[in-house]
PDB file of C-alpha atoms in Angstrom:
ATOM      1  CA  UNK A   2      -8.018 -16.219  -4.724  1.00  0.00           C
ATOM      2  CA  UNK A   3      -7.377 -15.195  -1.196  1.00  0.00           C
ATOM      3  CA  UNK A   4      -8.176 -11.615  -0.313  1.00  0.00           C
ATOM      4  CA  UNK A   5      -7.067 -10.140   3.317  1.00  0.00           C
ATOM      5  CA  UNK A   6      -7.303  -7.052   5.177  1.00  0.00           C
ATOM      6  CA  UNK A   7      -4.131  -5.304   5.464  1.00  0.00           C
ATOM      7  CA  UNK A   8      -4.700  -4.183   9.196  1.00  0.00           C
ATOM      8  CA  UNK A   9      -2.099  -0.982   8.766  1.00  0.00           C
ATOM      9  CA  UNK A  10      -4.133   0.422   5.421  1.00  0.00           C
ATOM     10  CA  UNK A  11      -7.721  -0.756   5.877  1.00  0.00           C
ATOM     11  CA  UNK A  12      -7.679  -2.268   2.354  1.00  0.00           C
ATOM     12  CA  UNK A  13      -8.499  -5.478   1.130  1.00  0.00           C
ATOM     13  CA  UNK A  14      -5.685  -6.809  -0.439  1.00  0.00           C
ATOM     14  CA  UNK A  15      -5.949  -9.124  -3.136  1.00  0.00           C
ATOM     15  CA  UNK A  16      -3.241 -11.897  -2.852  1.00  0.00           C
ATOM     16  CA  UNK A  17      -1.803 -10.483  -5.931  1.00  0.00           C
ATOM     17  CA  UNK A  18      -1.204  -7.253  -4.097  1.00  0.00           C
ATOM     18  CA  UNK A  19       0.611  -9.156  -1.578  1.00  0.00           C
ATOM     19  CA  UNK A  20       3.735 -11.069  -0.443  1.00  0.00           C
ATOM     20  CA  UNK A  21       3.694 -14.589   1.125  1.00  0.00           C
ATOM     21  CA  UNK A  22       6.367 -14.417   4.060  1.00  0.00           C
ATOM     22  CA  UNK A  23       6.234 -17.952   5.718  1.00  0.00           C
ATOM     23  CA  UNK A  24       5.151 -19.219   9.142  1.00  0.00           C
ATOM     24  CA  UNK A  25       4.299 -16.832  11.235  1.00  0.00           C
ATOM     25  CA  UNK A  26       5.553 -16.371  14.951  1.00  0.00           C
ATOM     26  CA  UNK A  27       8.892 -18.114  14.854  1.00  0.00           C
ATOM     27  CA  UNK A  28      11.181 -18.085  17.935  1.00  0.00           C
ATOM     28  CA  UNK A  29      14.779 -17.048  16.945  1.00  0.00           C
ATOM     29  CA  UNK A  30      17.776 -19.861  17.649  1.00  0.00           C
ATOM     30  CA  UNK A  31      21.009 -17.680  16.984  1.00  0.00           C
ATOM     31  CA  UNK A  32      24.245 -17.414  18.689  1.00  0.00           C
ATOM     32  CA  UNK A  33      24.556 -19.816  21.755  1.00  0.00           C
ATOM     33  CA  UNK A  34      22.093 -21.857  20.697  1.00  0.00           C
ATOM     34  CA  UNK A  35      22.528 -25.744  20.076  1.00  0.00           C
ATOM     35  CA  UNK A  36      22.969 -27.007  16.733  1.00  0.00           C
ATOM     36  CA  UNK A  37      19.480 -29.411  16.826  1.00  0.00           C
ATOM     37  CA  UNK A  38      17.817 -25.678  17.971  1.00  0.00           C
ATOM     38  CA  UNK A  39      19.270 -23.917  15.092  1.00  0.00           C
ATOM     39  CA  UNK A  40      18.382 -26.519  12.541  1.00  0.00           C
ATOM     40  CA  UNK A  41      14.663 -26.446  13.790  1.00  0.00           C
ATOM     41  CA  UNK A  42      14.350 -22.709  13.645  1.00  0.00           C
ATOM     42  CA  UNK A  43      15.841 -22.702  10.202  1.00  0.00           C
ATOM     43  CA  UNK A  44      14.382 -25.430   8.446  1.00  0.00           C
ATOM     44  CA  UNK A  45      11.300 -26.777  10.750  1.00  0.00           C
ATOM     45  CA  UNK A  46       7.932 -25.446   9.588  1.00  0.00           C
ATOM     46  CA  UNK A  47       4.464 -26.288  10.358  1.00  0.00           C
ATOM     47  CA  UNK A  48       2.517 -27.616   7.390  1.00  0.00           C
ATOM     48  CA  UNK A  49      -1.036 -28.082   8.701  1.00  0.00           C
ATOM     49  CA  UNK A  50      -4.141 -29.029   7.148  1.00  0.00           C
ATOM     50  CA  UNK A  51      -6.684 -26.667   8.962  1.00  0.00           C
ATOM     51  CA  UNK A  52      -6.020 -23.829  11.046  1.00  0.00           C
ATOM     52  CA  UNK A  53      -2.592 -22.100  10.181  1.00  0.00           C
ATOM     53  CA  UNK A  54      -0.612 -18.417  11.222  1.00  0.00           C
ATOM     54  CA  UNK A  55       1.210 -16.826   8.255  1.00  0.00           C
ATOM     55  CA  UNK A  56       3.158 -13.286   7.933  1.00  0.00           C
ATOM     56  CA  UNK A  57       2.367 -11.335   4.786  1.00  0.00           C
ATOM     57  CA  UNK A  58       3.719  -7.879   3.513  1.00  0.00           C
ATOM     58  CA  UNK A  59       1.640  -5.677   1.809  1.00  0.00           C
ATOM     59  CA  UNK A  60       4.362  -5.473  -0.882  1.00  0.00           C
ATOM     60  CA  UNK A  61       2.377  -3.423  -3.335  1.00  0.00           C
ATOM     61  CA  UNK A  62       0.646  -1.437  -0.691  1.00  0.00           C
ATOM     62  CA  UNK A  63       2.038   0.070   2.505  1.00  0.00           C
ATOM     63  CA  UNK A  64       4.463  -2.214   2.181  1.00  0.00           C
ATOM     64  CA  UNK A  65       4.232  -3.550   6.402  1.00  0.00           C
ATOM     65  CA  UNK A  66       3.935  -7.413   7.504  1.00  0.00           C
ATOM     66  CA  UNK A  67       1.725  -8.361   8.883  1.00  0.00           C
ATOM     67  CA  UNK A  68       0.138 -11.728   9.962  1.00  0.00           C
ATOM     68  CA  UNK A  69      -3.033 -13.926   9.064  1.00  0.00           C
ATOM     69  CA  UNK A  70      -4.531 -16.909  10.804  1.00  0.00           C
ATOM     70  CA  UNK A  71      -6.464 -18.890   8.017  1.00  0.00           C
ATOM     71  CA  UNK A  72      -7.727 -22.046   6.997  1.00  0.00           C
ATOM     72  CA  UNK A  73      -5.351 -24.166   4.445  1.00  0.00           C
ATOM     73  CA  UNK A  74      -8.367 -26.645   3.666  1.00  0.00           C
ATOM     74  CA  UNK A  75     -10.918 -24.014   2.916  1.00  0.00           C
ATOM     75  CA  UNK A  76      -9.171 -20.734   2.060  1.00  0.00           C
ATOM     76  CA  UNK A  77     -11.233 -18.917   5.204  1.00  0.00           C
ATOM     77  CA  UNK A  78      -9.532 -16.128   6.483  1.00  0.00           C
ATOM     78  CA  UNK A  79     -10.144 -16.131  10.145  1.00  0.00           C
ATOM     79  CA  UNK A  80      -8.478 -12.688  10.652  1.00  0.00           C
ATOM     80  CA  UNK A  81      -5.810 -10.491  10.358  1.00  0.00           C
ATOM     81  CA  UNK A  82      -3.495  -8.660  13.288  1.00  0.00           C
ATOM     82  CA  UNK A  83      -0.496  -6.350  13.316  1.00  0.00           C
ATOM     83  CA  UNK A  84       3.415  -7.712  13.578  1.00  0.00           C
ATOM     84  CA  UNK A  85       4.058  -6.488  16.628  1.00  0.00           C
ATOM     85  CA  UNK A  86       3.232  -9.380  18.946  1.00  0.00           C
ATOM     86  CA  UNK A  87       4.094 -12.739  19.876  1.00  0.00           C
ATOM     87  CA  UNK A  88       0.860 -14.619  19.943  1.00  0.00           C
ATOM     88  CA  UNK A  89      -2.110 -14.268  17.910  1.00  0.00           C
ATOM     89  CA  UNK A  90      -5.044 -11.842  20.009  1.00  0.00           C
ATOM     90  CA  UNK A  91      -7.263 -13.252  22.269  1.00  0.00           C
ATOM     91  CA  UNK A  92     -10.114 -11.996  20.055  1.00  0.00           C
ATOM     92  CA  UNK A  93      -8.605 -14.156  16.724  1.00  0.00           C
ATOM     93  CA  UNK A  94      -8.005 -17.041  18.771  1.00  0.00           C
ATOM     94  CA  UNK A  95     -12.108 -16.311  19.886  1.00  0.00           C
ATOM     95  CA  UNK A  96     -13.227 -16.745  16.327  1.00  0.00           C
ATOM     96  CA  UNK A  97     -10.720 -19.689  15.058  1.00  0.00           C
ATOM     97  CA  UNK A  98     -12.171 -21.498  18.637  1.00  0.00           C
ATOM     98  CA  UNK A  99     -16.261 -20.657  17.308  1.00  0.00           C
ATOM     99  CA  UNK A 100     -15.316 -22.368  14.398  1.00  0.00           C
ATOM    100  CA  UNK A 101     -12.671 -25.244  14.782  1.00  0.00           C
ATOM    101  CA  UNK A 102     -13.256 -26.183  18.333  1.00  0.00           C
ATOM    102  CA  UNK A 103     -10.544 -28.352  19.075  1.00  0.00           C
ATOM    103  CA  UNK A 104      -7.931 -26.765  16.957  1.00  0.00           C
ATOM    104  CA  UNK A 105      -3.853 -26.345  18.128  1.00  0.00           C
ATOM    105  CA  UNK A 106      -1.150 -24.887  16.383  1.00  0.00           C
ATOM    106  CA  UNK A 107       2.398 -24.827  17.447  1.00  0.00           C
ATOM    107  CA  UNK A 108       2.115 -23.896  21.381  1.00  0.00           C
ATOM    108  CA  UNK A 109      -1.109 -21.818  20.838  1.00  0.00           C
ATOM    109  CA  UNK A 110      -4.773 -23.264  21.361  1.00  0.00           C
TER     110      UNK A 110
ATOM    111  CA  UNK B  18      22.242  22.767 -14.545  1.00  0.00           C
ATOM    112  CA  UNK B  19      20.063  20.648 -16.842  1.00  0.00           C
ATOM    113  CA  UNK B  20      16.571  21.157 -17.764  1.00  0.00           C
ATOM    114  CA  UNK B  21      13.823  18.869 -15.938  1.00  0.00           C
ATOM    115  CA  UNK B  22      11.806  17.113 -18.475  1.00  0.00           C
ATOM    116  CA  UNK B  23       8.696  14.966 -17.594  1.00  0.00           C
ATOM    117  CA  UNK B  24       9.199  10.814 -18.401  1.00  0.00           C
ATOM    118  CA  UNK B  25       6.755  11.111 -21.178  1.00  0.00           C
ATOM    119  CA  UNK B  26       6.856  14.681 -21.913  1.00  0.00           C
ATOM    120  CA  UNK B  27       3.605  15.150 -22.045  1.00  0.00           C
ATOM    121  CA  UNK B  28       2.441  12.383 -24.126  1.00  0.00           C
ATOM    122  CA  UNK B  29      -1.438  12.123 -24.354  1.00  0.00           C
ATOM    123  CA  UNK B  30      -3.700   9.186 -25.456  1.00  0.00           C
ATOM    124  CA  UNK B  31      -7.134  11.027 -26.778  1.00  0.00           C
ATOM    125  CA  UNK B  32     -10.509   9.053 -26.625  1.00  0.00           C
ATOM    126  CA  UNK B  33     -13.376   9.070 -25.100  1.00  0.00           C
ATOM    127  CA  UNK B  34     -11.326   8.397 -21.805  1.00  0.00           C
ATOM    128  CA  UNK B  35      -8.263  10.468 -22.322  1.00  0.00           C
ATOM    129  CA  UNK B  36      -4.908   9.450 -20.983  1.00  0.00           C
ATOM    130  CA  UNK B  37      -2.722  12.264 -20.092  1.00  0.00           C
ATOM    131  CA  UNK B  38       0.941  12.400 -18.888  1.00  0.00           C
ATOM    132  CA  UNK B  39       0.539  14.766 -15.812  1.00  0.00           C
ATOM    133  CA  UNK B  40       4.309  16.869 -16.552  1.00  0.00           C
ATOM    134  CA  UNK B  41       6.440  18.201 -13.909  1.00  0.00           C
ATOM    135  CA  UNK B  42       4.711  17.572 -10.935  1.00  0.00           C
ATOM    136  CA  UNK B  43       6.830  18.079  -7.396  1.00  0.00           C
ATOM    137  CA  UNK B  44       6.683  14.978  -4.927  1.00  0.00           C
ATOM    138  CA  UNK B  45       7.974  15.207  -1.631  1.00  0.00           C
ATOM    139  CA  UNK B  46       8.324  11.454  -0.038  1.00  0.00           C
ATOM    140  CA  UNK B  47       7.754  12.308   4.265  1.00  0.00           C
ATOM    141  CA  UNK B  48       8.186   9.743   6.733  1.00  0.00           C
ATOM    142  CA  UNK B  49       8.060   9.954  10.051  1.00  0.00           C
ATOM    143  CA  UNK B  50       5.484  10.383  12.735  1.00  0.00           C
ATOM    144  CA  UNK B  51       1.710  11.084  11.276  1.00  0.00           C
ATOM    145  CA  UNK B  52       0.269  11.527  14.719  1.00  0.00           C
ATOM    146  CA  UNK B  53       3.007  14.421  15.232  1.00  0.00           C
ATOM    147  CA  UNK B  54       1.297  17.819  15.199  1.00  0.00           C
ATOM    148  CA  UNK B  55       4.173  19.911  13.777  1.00  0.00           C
ATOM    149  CA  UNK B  56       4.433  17.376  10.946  1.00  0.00           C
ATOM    150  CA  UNK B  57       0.368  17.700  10.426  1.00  0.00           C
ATOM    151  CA  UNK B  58       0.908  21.545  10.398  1.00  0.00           C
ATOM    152  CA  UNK B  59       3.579  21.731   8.163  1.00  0.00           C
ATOM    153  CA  UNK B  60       1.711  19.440   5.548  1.00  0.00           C
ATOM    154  CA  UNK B  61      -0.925  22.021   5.487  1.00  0.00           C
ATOM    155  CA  UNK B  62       1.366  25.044   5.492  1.00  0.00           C
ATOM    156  CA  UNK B  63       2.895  23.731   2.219  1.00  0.00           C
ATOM    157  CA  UNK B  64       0.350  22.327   0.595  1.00  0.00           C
ATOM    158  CA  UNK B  65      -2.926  23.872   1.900  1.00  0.00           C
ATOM    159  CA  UNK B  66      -4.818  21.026   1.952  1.00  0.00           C
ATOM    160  CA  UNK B  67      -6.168  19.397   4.877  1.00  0.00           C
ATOM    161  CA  UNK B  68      -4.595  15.969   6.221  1.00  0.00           C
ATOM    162  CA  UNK B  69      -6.187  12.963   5.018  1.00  0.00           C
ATOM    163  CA  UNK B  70      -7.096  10.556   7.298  1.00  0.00           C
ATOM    164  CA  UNK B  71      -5.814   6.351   5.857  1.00  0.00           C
ATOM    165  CA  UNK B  72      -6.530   5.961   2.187  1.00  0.00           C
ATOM    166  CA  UNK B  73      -7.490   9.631   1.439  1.00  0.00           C
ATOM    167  CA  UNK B  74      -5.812  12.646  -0.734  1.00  0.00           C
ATOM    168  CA  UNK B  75      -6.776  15.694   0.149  1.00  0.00           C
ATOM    169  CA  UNK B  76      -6.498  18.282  -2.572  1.00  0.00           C
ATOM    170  CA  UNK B  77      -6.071  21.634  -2.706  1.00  0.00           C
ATOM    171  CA  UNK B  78      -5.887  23.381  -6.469  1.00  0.00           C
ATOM    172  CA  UNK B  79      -2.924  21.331  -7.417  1.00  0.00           C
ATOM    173  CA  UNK B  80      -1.759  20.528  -4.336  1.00  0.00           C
ATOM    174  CA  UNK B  81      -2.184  17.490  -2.274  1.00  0.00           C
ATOM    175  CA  UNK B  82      -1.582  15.180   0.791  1.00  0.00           C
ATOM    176  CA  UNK B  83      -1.535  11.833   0.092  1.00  0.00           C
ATOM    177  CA  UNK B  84      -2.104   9.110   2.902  1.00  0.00           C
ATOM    178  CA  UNK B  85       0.721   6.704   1.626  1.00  0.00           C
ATOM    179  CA  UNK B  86       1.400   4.340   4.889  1.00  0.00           C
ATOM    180  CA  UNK B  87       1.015   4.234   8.645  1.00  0.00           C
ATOM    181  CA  UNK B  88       4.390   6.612   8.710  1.00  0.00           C
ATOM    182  CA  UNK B  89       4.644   8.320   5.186  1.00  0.00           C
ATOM    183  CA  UNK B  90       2.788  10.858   3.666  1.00  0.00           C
ATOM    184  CA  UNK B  91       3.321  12.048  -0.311  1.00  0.00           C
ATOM    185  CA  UNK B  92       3.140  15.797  -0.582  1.00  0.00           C
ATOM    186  CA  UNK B  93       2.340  17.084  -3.955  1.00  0.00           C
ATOM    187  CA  UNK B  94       3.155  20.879  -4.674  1.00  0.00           C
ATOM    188  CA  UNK B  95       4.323  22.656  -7.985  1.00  0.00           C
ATOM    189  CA  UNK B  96       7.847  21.111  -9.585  1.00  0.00           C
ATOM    190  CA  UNK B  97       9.577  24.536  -8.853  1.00  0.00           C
ATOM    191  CA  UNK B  98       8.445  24.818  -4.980  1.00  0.00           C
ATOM    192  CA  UNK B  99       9.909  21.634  -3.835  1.00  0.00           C
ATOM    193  CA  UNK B 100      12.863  22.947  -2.695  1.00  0.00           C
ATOM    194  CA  UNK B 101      11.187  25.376  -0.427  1.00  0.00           C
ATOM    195  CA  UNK B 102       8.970  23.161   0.657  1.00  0.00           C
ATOM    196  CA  UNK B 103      11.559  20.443   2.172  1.00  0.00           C
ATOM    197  CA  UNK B 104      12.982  23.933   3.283  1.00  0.00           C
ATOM    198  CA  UNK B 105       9.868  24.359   5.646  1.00  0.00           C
ATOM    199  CA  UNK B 106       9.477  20.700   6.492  1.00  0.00           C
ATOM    200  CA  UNK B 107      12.924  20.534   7.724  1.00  0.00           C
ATOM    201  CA  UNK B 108      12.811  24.070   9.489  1.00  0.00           C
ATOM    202  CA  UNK B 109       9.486  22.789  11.869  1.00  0.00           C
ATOM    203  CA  UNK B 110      10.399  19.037  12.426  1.00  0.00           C
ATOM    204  CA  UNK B 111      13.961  19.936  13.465  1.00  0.00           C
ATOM    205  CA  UNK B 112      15.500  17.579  15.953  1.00  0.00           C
ATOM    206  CA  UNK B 113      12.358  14.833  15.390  1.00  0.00           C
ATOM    207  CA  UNK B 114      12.629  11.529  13.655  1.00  0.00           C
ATOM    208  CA  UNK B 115      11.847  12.500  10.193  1.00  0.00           C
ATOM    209  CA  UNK B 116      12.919  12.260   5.892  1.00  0.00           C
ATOM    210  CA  UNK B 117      11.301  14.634   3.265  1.00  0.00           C
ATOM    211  CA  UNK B 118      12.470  14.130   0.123  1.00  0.00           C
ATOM    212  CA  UNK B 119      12.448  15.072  -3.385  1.00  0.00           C
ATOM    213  CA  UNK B 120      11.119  12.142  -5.808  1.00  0.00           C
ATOM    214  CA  UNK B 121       9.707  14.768  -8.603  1.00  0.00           C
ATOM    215  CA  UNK B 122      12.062  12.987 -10.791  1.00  0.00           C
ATOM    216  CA  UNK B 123      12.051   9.548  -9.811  1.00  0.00           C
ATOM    217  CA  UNK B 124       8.169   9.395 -10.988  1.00  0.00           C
ATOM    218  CA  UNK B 125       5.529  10.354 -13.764  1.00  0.00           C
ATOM    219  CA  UNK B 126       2.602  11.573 -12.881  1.00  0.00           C
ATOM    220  CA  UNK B 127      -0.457  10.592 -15.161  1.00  0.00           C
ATOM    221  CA  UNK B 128      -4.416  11.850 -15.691  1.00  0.00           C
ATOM    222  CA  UNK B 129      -7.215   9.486 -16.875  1.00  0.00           C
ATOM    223  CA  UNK B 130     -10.178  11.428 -17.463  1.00  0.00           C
ATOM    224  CA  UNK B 131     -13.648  10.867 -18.990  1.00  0.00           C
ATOM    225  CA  UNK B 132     -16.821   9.228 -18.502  1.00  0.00           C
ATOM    226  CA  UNK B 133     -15.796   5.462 -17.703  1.00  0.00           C
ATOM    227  CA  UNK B 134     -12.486   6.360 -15.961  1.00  0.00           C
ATOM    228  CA  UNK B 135     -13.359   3.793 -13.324  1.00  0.00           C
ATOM    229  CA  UNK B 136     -13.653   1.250 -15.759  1.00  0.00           C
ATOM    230  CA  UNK B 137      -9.978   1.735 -16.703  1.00  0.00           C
ATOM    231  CA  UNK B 138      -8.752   1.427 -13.321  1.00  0.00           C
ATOM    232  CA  UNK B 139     -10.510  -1.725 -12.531  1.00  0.00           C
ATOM    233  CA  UNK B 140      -9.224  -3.627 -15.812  1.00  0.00           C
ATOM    234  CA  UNK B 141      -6.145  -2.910 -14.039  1.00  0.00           C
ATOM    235  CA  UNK B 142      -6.110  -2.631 -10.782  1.00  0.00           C
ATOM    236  CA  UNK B 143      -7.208  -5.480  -8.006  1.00  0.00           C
ATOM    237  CA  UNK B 144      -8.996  -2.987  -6.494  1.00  0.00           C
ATOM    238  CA  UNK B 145     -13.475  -3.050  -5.479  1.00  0.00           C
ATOM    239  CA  UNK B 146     -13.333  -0.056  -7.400  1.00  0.00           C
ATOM    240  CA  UNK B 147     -17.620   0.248  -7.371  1.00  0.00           C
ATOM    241  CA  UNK B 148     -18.800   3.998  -6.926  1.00  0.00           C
ATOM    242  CA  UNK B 149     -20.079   2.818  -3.475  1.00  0.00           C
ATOM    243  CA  UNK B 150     -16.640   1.982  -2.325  1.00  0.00           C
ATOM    244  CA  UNK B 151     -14.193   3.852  -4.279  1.00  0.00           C
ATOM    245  CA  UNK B 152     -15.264   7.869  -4.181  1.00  0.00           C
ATOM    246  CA  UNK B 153     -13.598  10.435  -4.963  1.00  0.00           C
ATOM    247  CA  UNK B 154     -11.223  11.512  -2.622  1.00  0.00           C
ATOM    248  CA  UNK B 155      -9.958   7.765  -2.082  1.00  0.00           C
ATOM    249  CA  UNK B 156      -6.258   7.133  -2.406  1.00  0.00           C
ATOM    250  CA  UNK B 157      -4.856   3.230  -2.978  1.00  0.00           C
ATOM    251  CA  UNK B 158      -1.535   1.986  -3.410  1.00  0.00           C
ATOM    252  CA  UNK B 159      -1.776  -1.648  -5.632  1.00  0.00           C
ATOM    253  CA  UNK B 160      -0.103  -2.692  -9.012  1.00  0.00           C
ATOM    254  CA  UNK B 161      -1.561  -1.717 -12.223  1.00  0.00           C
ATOM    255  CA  UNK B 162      -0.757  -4.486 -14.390  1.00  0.00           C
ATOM    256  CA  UNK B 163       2.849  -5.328 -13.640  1.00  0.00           C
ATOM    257  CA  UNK B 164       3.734  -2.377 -11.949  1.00  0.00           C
ATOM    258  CA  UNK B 165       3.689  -0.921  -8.611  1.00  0.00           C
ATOM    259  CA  UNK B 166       1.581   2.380  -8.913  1.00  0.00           C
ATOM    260  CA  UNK B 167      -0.770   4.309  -6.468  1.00  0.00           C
ATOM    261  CA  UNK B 168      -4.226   6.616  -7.382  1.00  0.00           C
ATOM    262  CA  UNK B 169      -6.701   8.866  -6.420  1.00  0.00           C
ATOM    263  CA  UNK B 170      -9.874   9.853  -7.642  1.00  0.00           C
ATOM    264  CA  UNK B 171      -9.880  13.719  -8.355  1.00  0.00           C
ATOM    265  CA  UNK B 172     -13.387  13.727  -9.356  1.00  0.00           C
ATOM    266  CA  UNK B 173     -16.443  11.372 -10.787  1.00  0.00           C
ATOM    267  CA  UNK B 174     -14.682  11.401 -13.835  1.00  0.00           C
ATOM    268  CA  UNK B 175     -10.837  12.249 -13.321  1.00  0.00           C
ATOM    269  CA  UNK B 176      -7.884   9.270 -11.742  1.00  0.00           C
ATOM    270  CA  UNK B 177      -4.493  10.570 -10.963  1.00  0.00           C
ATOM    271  CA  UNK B 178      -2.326   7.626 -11.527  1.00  0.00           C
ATOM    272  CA  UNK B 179       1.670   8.007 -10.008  1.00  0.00           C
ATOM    273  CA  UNK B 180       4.136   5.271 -11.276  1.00  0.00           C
ATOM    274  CA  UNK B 181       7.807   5.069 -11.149  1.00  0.00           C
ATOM    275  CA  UNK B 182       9.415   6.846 -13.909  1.00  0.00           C
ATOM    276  CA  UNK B 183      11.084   4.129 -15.411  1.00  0.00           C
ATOM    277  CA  UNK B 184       7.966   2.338 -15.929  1.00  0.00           C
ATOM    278  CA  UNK B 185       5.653   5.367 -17.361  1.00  0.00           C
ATOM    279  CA  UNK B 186       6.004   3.888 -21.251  1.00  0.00           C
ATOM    280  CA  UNK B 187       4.239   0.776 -19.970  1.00  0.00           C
ATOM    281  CA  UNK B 188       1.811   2.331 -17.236  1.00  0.00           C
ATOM    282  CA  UNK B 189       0.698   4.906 -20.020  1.00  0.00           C
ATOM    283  CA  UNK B 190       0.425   2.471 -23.063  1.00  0.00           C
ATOM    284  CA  UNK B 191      -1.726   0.441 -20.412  1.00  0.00           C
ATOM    285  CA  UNK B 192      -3.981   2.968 -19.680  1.00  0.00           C
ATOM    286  CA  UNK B 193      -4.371   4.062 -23.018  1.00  0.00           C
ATOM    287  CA  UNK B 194      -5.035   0.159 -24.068  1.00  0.00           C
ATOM    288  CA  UNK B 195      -7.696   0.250 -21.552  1.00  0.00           C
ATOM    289  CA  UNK B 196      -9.271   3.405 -22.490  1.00  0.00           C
ATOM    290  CA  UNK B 197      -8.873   2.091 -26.226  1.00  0.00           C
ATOM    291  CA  UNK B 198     -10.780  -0.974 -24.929  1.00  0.00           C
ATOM    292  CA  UNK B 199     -13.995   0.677 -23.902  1.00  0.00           C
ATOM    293  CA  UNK B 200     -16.435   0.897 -21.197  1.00  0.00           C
ATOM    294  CA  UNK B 201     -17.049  -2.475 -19.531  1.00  0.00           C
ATOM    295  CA  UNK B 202     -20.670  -1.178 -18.383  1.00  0.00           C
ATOM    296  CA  UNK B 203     -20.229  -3.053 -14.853  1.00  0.00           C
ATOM    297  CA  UNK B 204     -20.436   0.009 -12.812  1.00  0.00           C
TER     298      UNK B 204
END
């Protein structure tokens, strides 16, 4: 059962409590965009074993997303941070690095 | 105009952990800017009770302030007084970025009181409900069950539990199923 801190409430959230909302930090391919661009932001997803950046709502809570870099293979929560940015914080990326060295995801490392 | 009449009208559940529909109780939904000091004021002015800080209620008497989200606060205050109440909220956050609004009637309000209250709320609730964590005073928004439902403690021995109204039957039978069940003797 995965449990994880709703950073706009405090609370931990059991998953039950919450809302899986796909890959986190997408880059939008809209209007003007090429067709092989649009295709890749609509149906292109990571699927890692290891480290791995979700968003979540807090759909019986406060009812915000937010997002959650975690482990797939072990189910360890690394950390959670609020929606409002582009990149993970320096300070998740800090822990995921103390405990998978070598580990990439998307353009982040 | 038609009478207001509570989902449950009053049903109660007695036991050793009694389940009790709440009644009329006036809910004012208020979103908007929590760090804004007219909207902290007014909160007080209507309710009386201080302004709880993430995952509090802060009673007064009946009243209370609920801490519901980063940007929305529940305001509790008699059925009758709502009215004036979004009255005053609307009168001191004029011109802001602001809703108040009256959901009396869009949910039930219901007490679970007695000695293993906290019992009832964890076979419910995914919630660390031990008296370390969970005191009273604490607010949470989860599910209980099925359903999407928030609570406070009131005291050692006293939950309010707030549900939609369309699903009080099932919150209430659930509480009273739990109650019914016994004391787990975890806590």
């Amino acid at each position: 059962m995965l449990t994880l801190n709703c950073p706009y409430c405090g609370v931990d959230a059991d998953e039950t409590d919450l809302h899986g909302e796909g890959e986190a930090h997408l880059k939008r391919f809209g209007p003007n965009s090429t067709d092989d661009e649009f295709h890749d932001y609509l149906f292109q997803r990571q699927n890692p074993k290891g480290v791995h950046f979700e968003r979540w709502r807090h759909v019986y809570g406060c009812g915000k997303f937010f997002h959650a870099a975690r482990c797939t293979a072990t189910l360890e929560v690394f950390g959670t941070y609020l929606a409002q940015t582009l990149e993970p914080p320096q300070d998740i990326k800090d822990k995921i690095t103390a405990k998978r060295p070598s580990w990439t995801w998307g353009n982040f490392s | 105009m038609s009478n207001a009449v509570s989902a449950l009208q009053g049903a109660v559940a007695p036991g050793e952990v009694t389940v009790r529909e709440g009644g009329l109780q006036g809910m004012i939904t208020l979103r908007g800017d929590l760090s804004n000091a007219k909207l902290k004021s007014v909160c007080k002015t209507v309710t009386g009770a201080n302004f709880p800080k993430m995952g509090e209620a802060k009673m007064s008497g009946d009243n209370a302030l609920a801490w519901m989200s980063p940007d929305e606060m529940l305001i509790l205050v008699p059925h009758s007084d709502v009215a004036d109440a979004i009255a005053k909220i609307d009168k001191a956050l004029k011109g802001q970025h602001y809703l108040a609004e009256n959901l009396s009637d869009a949910r039930a309000i219901i007490m679970v009181e007695g000695t293993f209250a906290r019992e009832v709320m964890a076979k419910l609730a995914p919630v660390d409900l031990h008296p370390d964590t969970f005191k009273p005073g604490d607010f949470r928004r989860t599910r209980l069950g099925q359903v999407a439902a928030a609570f406070w403690m009131k005291d050692d021995d006293t939950f309010a539990v707030i549900c939609f109204r369309s699903v009080a039957d099932y919150t209430f039978r659930l509480l009273a199923a739990g109650a019914k069940g016994g004391a787990v003797g975890h806590f």
